[in-house]
Amino acid sequence: MTAVPALLVENLSVEFRTRSGTVQALERVSFAVPKGETLAIVGESGSGKSVTAYAVMGILDPAGKITAGRAMLGGLDLLAATADQVAAVRGREIAMIFQNPRTALNPIRTVGSQIADVLIRHANVPRREAPGRAVDLLRDVGITDPARRAKAYPFEMSGGMCQRVMIAIALAAKPSVLIADEPTTGLDVTTQAVIMDLIGDLARDIGMATIFITHDLALAAQRADRIVVMHAGHVIENAPTAELFARPRHPYTAELIAATPDAAASLAELASIPGSLPDLRRIDLPPCRYAERCPRRRVDCDAELPPAPAIPEHVVACRNPLS
Ligand SMILES: Nc1ncnc2c1ncn2[C@@H]1O[C@H](COP(=O)(O)OP(=O)(O)OP(=O)(O)O)[C@@H](O)[C@H]1O
Ligand SMILES: [Mg+2]
């Protein structure tokens, strides 16, 4: 790993105050992604993948509160920065592709003009060149007849096509960090591969660091240099991809890998892992949030674990890991 990561997240804790109690959504989440590399964040639904991304991007739901941590983008701590500082880098230096592209797009403007806006604002493209460049970008993300499509509104496009538009918008300014939250959900397998190749190619060209959030451990294995496994708001393991699959150390990771028989498997469907995520509103959440489902649980598992560092070779948050 290079000395200065493109993005370093350290000890990020987030809670949501709700009427039914405080949700301990993230606790001391740490990871780093170097320039040009892809880091996958995998975990079951509700494990905290999107909240991590939203916190870093400064777009958490108002009920959410960052209670600790930092997110270093180069020299800037995004969590301590002013709104103006964050606005200056968001879209330009760090961009995000969302899980629900349709809701992220402006419904009352054509997709071409939305892309052109980003080019003008964040990529220093002259106003008169922006519409043409927007069409080029639509072509780059695999949209056929891009000149016509540029004039379309989001509601006139399929979900898959909206997703491609989101990708074009996110990549328009060639950011140094891209967070892609389930970027290929809802796309067929062939298009999925095209989009992932596209993101991968651009990442390589411009040395972009990519954080790829997914349920799909098999897809993460194909695309990521390193994998962070989350469970109930904790990072429970973080290792280079080949290493994680060859020698998973956390019992939960081992279960996930065992339950991922082929490329079609998705964590959403992994019924074979016993138990479910604990209710994150509980006031008696155990230090290891996997302990209650863990076949390797010991008495000392109920003691506090030291926080997992952001830049490990292979970190495992477990008192009784597999060797
Ligand atoms: N606005 C909110 N208010 C209360 N709790 C929230 C809110 N947003 C997220 N949470 C909680 O935070 C936890 C993490 O949610 P998050 O959306 O990050 O999961 P995820 O890993 O992205 O899941 P998925 O794979 O379904 O997208 C969950 O327990 C969720 O219920
Ligand atoms: Mg999510």
PDB file of N, CA and C and ligand atoms in Angstrom, residues 14-18 21-26 41-54 60-64 99 181-182 213-215 230 232-233 267-268 277-281, ligand 1:
ATOM      1  N   VAL A  14     -21.129   6.390  13.844  1.00  0.00           N
ATOM      2  CA  VAL A  14     -22.348   7.123  13.481  1.00  0.00           C
ATOM      3  C   VAL A  14     -23.526   6.533  14.241  1.00  0.00           C
ATOM      4  N   GLU A  15     -24.364   7.390  14.776  1.00  0.00           N
ATOM      5  CA  GLU A  15     -25.610   6.895  15.364  1.00  0.00           C
ATOM      6  C   GLU A  15     -26.794   7.674  14.834  1.00  0.00           C
ATOM      7  N   PHE A  16     -27.937   7.019  14.861  1.00  0.00           N
ATOM      8  CA  PHE A  16     -29.193   7.665  14.462  1.00  0.00           C
ATOM      9  C   PHE A  16     -30.095   7.725  15.674  1.00  0.00           C
ATOM     10  N   ARG A  17     -30.567   8.923  15.975  1.00  0.00           N
ATOM     11  CA  ARG A  17     -31.534   9.054  17.070  1.00  0.00           C
ATOM     12  C   ARG A  17     -32.913   8.827  16.481  1.00  0.00           C
ATOM     13  N   THR A  18     -33.567   7.800  16.926  1.00  0.00           N
ATOM     14  CA  THR A  18     -34.925   7.537  16.434  1.00  0.00           C
ATOM     15  C   THR A  18     -35.868   7.478  17.629  1.00  0.00           C
ATOM     16  N   GLY A  21     -35.332   4.554  19.813  1.00  0.00           N
ATOM     17  CA  GLY A  21     -34.020   4.340  20.432  1.00  0.00           C
ATOM     18  C   GLY A  21     -32.896   4.805  19.524  1.00  0.00           C
ATOM     19  N   THR A  22     -31.679   4.724  20.031  1.00  0.00           N
ATOM     20  CA  THR A  22     -30.514   5.165  19.259  1.00  0.00           C
ATOM     21  C   THR A  22     -29.921   3.973  18.509  1.00  0.00           C
ATOM     22  N   VAL A  23     -29.806   4.129  17.191  1.00  0.00           N
ATOM     23  CA  VAL A  23     -29.236   3.063  16.359  1.00  0.00           C
ATOM     24  C   VAL A  23     -27.720   3.267  16.297  1.00  0.00           C
ATOM     25  N   GLN A  24     -26.984   2.304  16.800  1.00  0.00           N
ATOM     26  CA  GLN A  24     -25.509   2.381  16.747  1.00  0.00           C
ATOM     27  C   GLN A  24     -25.078   1.859  15.376  1.00  0.00           C
ATOM     28  N   ALA A  25     -25.218   2.710  14.363  1.00  0.00           N
ATOM     29  CA  ALA A  25     -25.078   2.219  12.980  1.00  0.00           C
ATOM     30  C   ALA A  25     -23.637   1.878  12.618  1.00  0.00           C
ATOM     31  N   LEU A  26     -22.689   2.713  13.042  1.00  0.00           N
ATOM     32  CA  LEU A  26     -21.271   2.444  12.776  1.00  0.00           C
ATOM     33  C   LEU A  26     -20.493   2.647  14.058  1.00  0.00           C
ATOM     34  N   ILE A  41     -16.308  -2.922  -0.153  1.00  0.00           N
ATOM     35  CA  ILE A  41     -16.910  -3.062   1.174  1.00  0.00           C
ATOM     36  C   ILE A  41     -18.092  -4.008   1.004  1.00  0.00           C
ATOM     37  N   VAL A  42     -18.018  -5.164   1.671  1.00  0.00           N
ATOM     38  CA  VAL A  42     -19.093  -6.143   1.548  1.00  0.00           C
ATOM     39  C   VAL A  42     -19.740  -6.368   2.913  1.00  0.00           C
ATOM     40  N   GLY A  43     -20.980  -6.740   2.878  1.00  0.00           N
ATOM     41  CA  GLY A  43     -21.701  -7.020   4.115  1.00  0.00           C
ATOM     42  C   GLY A  43     -23.172  -7.194   3.820  1.00  0.00           C
ATOM     43  N   GLU A  44     -23.845  -7.828   4.757  1.00  0.00           N
ATOM     44  CA  GLU A  44     -25.284  -8.046   4.610  1.00  0.00           C
ATOM     45  C   GLU A  44     -26.030  -6.714   4.620  1.00  0.00           C
ATOM     46  N   SER A  45     -27.274  -6.767   4.219  1.00  0.00           N
ATOM     47  CA  SER A  45     -28.136  -5.598   4.286  1.00  0.00           C
ATOM     48  C   SER A  45     -28.200  -5.099   5.730  1.00  0.00           C
ATOM     49  N   GLY A  46     -27.979  -3.802   5.915  1.00  0.00           N
ATOM     50  CA  GLY A  46     -28.037  -3.228   7.256  1.00  0.00           C
ATOM     51  C   GLY A  46     -26.709  -3.230   7.989  1.00  0.00           C
ATOM     52  N   SER A  47     -25.642  -3.678   7.318  1.00  0.00           N
ATOM     53  CA  SER A  47     -24.345  -3.761   8.012  1.00  0.00           C
ATOM     54  C   SER A  47     -23.641  -2.406   8.095  1.00  0.00           C
ATOM     55  N   GLY A  48     -24.120  -1.399   7.350  1.00  0.00           N
ATOM     56  CA  GLY A  48     -23.553  -0.060   7.496  1.00  0.00           C
ATOM     57  C   GLY A  48     -22.751   0.425   6.303  1.00  0.00           C
ATOM     58  N   LYS A  49     -22.889  -0.249   5.174  1.00  0.00           N
ATOM     59  CA  LYS A  49     -22.106   0.121   3.991  1.00  0.00           C
ATOM     60  C   LYS A  49     -22.497   1.515   3.482  1.00  0.00           C
ATOM     61  N   SER A  50     -23.803   1.717   3.278  1.00  0.00           N
ATOM     62  CA  SER A  50     -24.241   3.012   2.736  1.00  0.00           C
ATOM     63  C   SER A  50     -24.036   4.132   3.745  1.00  0.00           C
ATOM     64  N   VAL A  51     -24.287   3.867   5.016  1.00  0.00           N
ATOM     65  CA  VAL A  51     -24.090   4.909   6.031  1.00  0.00           C
ATOM     66  C   VAL A  51     -22.630   5.358   6.028  1.00  0.00           C
ATOM     67  N   THR A  52     -21.720   4.417   5.855  1.00  0.00           N
ATOM     68  CA  THR A  52     -20.295   4.771   5.763  1.00  0.00           C
ATOM     69  C   THR A  52     -20.079   5.742   4.606  1.00  0.00           C
ATOM     70  N   ALA A  53     -20.633   5.398   3.448  1.00  0.00           N
ATOM     71  CA  ALA A  53     -20.464   6.243   2.264  1.00  0.00           C
ATOM     72  C   ALA A  53     -21.098   7.616   2.472  1.00  0.00           C
ATOM     73  N   TYR A  54     -22.315   7.641   3.013  1.00  0.00           N
ATOM     74  CA  TYR A  54     -23.003   8.922   3.221  1.00  0.00           C
ATOM     75  C   TYR A  54     -22.243   9.803   4.203  1.00  0.00           C
ATOM     76  N   LEU A  60     -25.332  12.460   5.167  1.00  0.00           N
ATOM     77  CA  LEU A  60     -26.098  11.627   6.099  1.00  0.00           C
ATOM     78  C   LEU A  60     -27.493  12.206   6.299  1.00  0.00           C
ATOM     79  N   ASP A  61     -28.437  11.347   6.534  1.00  0.00           N
ATOM     80  CA  ASP A  61     -29.768  11.753   6.938  1.00  0.00           C
ATOM     81  C   ASP A  61     -29.653  12.645   8.186  1.00  0.00           C
ATOM     82  N   PRO A  62     -30.498  13.685   8.295  1.00  0.00           N
ATOM     83  CA  PRO A  62     -30.393  14.584   9.455  1.00  0.00           C
ATOM     84  C   PRO A  62     -30.487  13.870  10.805  1.00  0.00           C
ATOM     85  N   ALA A  63     -31.141  12.726  10.851  1.00  0.00           N
ATOM     86  CA  ALA A  63     -31.220  11.970  12.118  1.00  0.00           C
ATOM     87  C   ALA A  63     -29.875  11.344  12.492  1.00  0.00           C
ATOM     88  N   GLY A  64     -28.969  11.304  11.535  1.00  0.00           N
ATOM     89  CA  GLY A  64     -27.671  10.658  11.778  1.00  0.00           C
ATOM     90  C   GLY A  64     -26.665  11.631  12.358  1.00  0.00           C
ATOM     91  N   GLN A  99     -27.108   3.899  -4.823  1.00  0.00           N
ATOM     92  CA  GLN A  99     -27.873   2.664  -4.928  1.00  0.00           C
ATOM     93  C   GLN A  99     -29.163   2.881  -5.740  1.00  0.00           C
ATOM     94  N   ASP A 181     -21.888   2.762  -4.730  1.00  0.00           N
ATOM     95  CA  ASP A 181     -22.725   1.988  -3.816  1.00  0.00           C
ATOM     96  C   ASP A 181     -23.658   1.109  -4.639  1.00  0.00           C
ATOM     97  N   GLU A 182     -23.348  -0.165  -4.722  1.00  0.00           N
ATOM     98  CA  GLU A 182     -24.143  -1.108  -5.522  1.00  0.00           C
ATOM     99  C   GLU A 182     -24.379  -0.544  -6.925  1.00  0.00           C
ATOM    100  N   ILE A 213     -19.056  -0.744  -3.138  1.00  0.00           N
ATOM    101  CA  ILE A 213     -19.919  -1.315  -2.105  1.00  0.00           C
ATOM    102  C   ILE A 213     -20.823  -2.351  -2.744  1.00  0.00           C
ATOM    103  N   THR A 214     -20.846  -3.538  -2.184  1.00  0.00           N
ATOM    104  CA  THR A 214     -21.639  -4.591  -2.804  1.00  0.00           C
ATOM    105  C   THR A 214     -22.060  -5.667  -1.808  1.00  0.00           C
ATOM    106  N   HIS A 215     -23.192  -6.336  -2.151  1.00  0.00           N
ATOM    107  CA  HIS A 215     -23.607  -7.547  -1.435  1.00  0.00           C
ATOM    108  C   HIS A 215     -22.869  -8.752  -1.981  1.00  0.00           C
ATOM    109  N   MET A 230     -17.913  -5.943   6.483  1.00  0.00           N
ATOM    110  CA  MET A 230     -18.634  -5.293   7.579  1.00  0.00           C
ATOM    111  C   MET A 230     -19.712  -6.211   8.119  1.00  0.00           C
ATOM    112  N   ALA A 232     -22.835  -5.615  11.095  1.00  0.00           N
ATOM    113  CA  ALA A 232     -23.523  -4.839  12.128  1.00  0.00           C
ATOM    114  C   ALA A 232     -22.757  -3.577  12.533  1.00  0.00           C
ATOM    115  N   GLY A 233     -22.264  -2.832  11.545  1.00  0.00           N
ATOM    116  CA  GLY A 233     -21.621  -1.553  11.826  1.00  0.00           C
ATOM    117  C   GLY A 233     -20.162  -1.633  12.230  1.00  0.00           C
ATOM    118  N   LEU A 267     -25.095 -11.709  -0.986  1.00  0.00           N
ATOM    119  CA  LEU A 267     -25.228 -11.802   0.460  1.00  0.00           C
ATOM    120  C   LEU A 267     -26.669 -11.636   0.915  1.00  0.00           C
ATOM    121  N   ALA A 268     -27.471 -10.972   0.081  1.00  0.00           N
ATOM    122  CA  ALA A 268     -28.865 -10.775   0.450  1.00  0.00           C
ATOM    123  C   ALA A 268     -29.575 -12.124   0.567  1.00  0.00           C
ATOM    124  N   LEU A 277     -28.445 -10.013  11.856  1.00  0.00           N
ATOM    125  CA  LEU A 277     -27.755  -8.895  12.501  1.00  0.00           C
ATOM    126  C   LEU A 277     -28.480  -8.553  13.799  1.00  0.00           C
ATOM    127  N   PRO A 278     -27.751  -8.198  14.845  1.00  0.00           N
ATOM    128  CA  PRO A 278     -28.446  -7.796  16.072  1.00  0.00           C
ATOM    129  C   PRO A 278     -29.162  -6.463  15.849  1.00  0.00           C
ATOM    130  N   ASP A 279     -30.183  -6.218  16.633  1.00  0.00           N
ATOM    131  CA  ASP A 279     -30.885  -4.938  16.590  1.00  0.00           C
ATOM    132  C   ASP A 279     -29.922  -3.858  17.088  1.00  0.00           C
ATOM    133  N   LEU A 280     -29.609  -2.905  16.216  1.00  0.00           N
ATOM    134  CA  LEU A 280     -28.573  -1.918  16.565  1.00  0.00           C
ATOM    135  C   LEU A 280     -29.085  -0.852  17.538  1.00  0.00           C
ATOM    136  N   ARG A 281     -30.365  -0.968  17.952  1.00  0.00           N
ATOM    137  CA  ARG A 281     -30.875  -0.043  18.973  1.00  0.00           C
ATOM    138  C   ARG A 281     -30.670  -0.595  20.381  1.00  0.00           C
TER     139      ARG A 281
HETATM  140  N1  LIG B   1     -32.081   7.422   8.523  1.00  0.00           N
HETATM  141  C1  LIG B   1     -31.894   6.398   9.342  1.00  0.00           C
HETATM  142  N2  LIG B   1     -32.503   6.328  10.550  1.00  0.00           N
HETATM  143  C2  LIG B   1     -32.312   5.294  11.386  1.00  0.00           C
HETATM  144  N3  LIG B   1     -31.501   4.255  11.122  1.00  0.00           N
HETATM  145  C3  LIG B   1     -30.867   4.257   9.941  1.00  0.00           C
HETATM  146  C4  LIG B   1     -31.018   5.314   8.992  1.00  0.00           C
HETATM  147  N4  LIG B   1     -30.249   5.036   7.911  1.00  0.00           N
HETATM  148  C5  LIG B   1     -29.645   3.859   8.179  1.00  0.00           C
HETATM  149  N5  LIG B   1     -30.010   3.393   9.388  1.00  0.00           N
HETATM  150  C6  LIG B   1     -29.574   2.139  10.011  1.00  0.00           C
HETATM  151  O1  LIG B   1     -28.161   2.036   9.903  1.00  0.00           O
HETATM  152  C7  LIG B   1     -27.806   0.681   9.678  1.00  0.00           C
HETATM  153  C8  LIG B   1     -26.925   0.588   8.448  1.00  0.00           C
HETATM  154  O2  LIG B   1     -27.687   0.897   7.297  1.00  0.00           O
HETATM  155  P1  LIG B   1     -27.077   0.954   5.833  1.00  0.00           P
HETATM  156  O3  LIG B   1     -28.093   1.590   4.969  1.00  0.00           O
HETATM  157  O4  LIG B   1     -25.723   1.556   5.872  1.00  0.00           O
HETATM  158  O5  LIG B   1     -26.927  -0.580   5.467  1.00  0.00           O
HETATM  159  P2  LIG B   1     -26.303  -1.210   4.136  1.00  0.00           P
HETATM  160  O6  LIG B   1     -25.165  -2.058   4.549  1.00  0.00           O
HETATM  161  O7  LIG B   1     -26.032  -0.146   3.135  1.00  0.00           O
HETATM  162  O8  LIG B   1     -27.488  -2.153   3.670  1.00  0.00           O
HETATM  163  P3  LIG B   1     -28.056  -2.445   2.184  1.00  0.00           P
HETATM  164  O9  LIG B   1     -27.192  -3.541   1.683  1.00  0.00           O
HETATM  165  O10 LIG B   1     -29.450  -2.897   2.440  1.00  0.00           O
HETATM  166  O11 LIG B   1     -27.962  -1.211   1.377  1.00  0.00           O
HETATM  167  C9  LIG B   1     -29.082  -0.119   9.596  1.00  0.00           C
HETATM  168  O12 LIG B   1     -29.331  -0.692  10.853  1.00  0.00           O
HETATM  169  C10 LIG B   1     -30.100   0.935   9.273  1.00  0.00           C
HETATM  170  O13 LIG B   1     -31.368   0.561   9.774  1.00  0.00           O
END
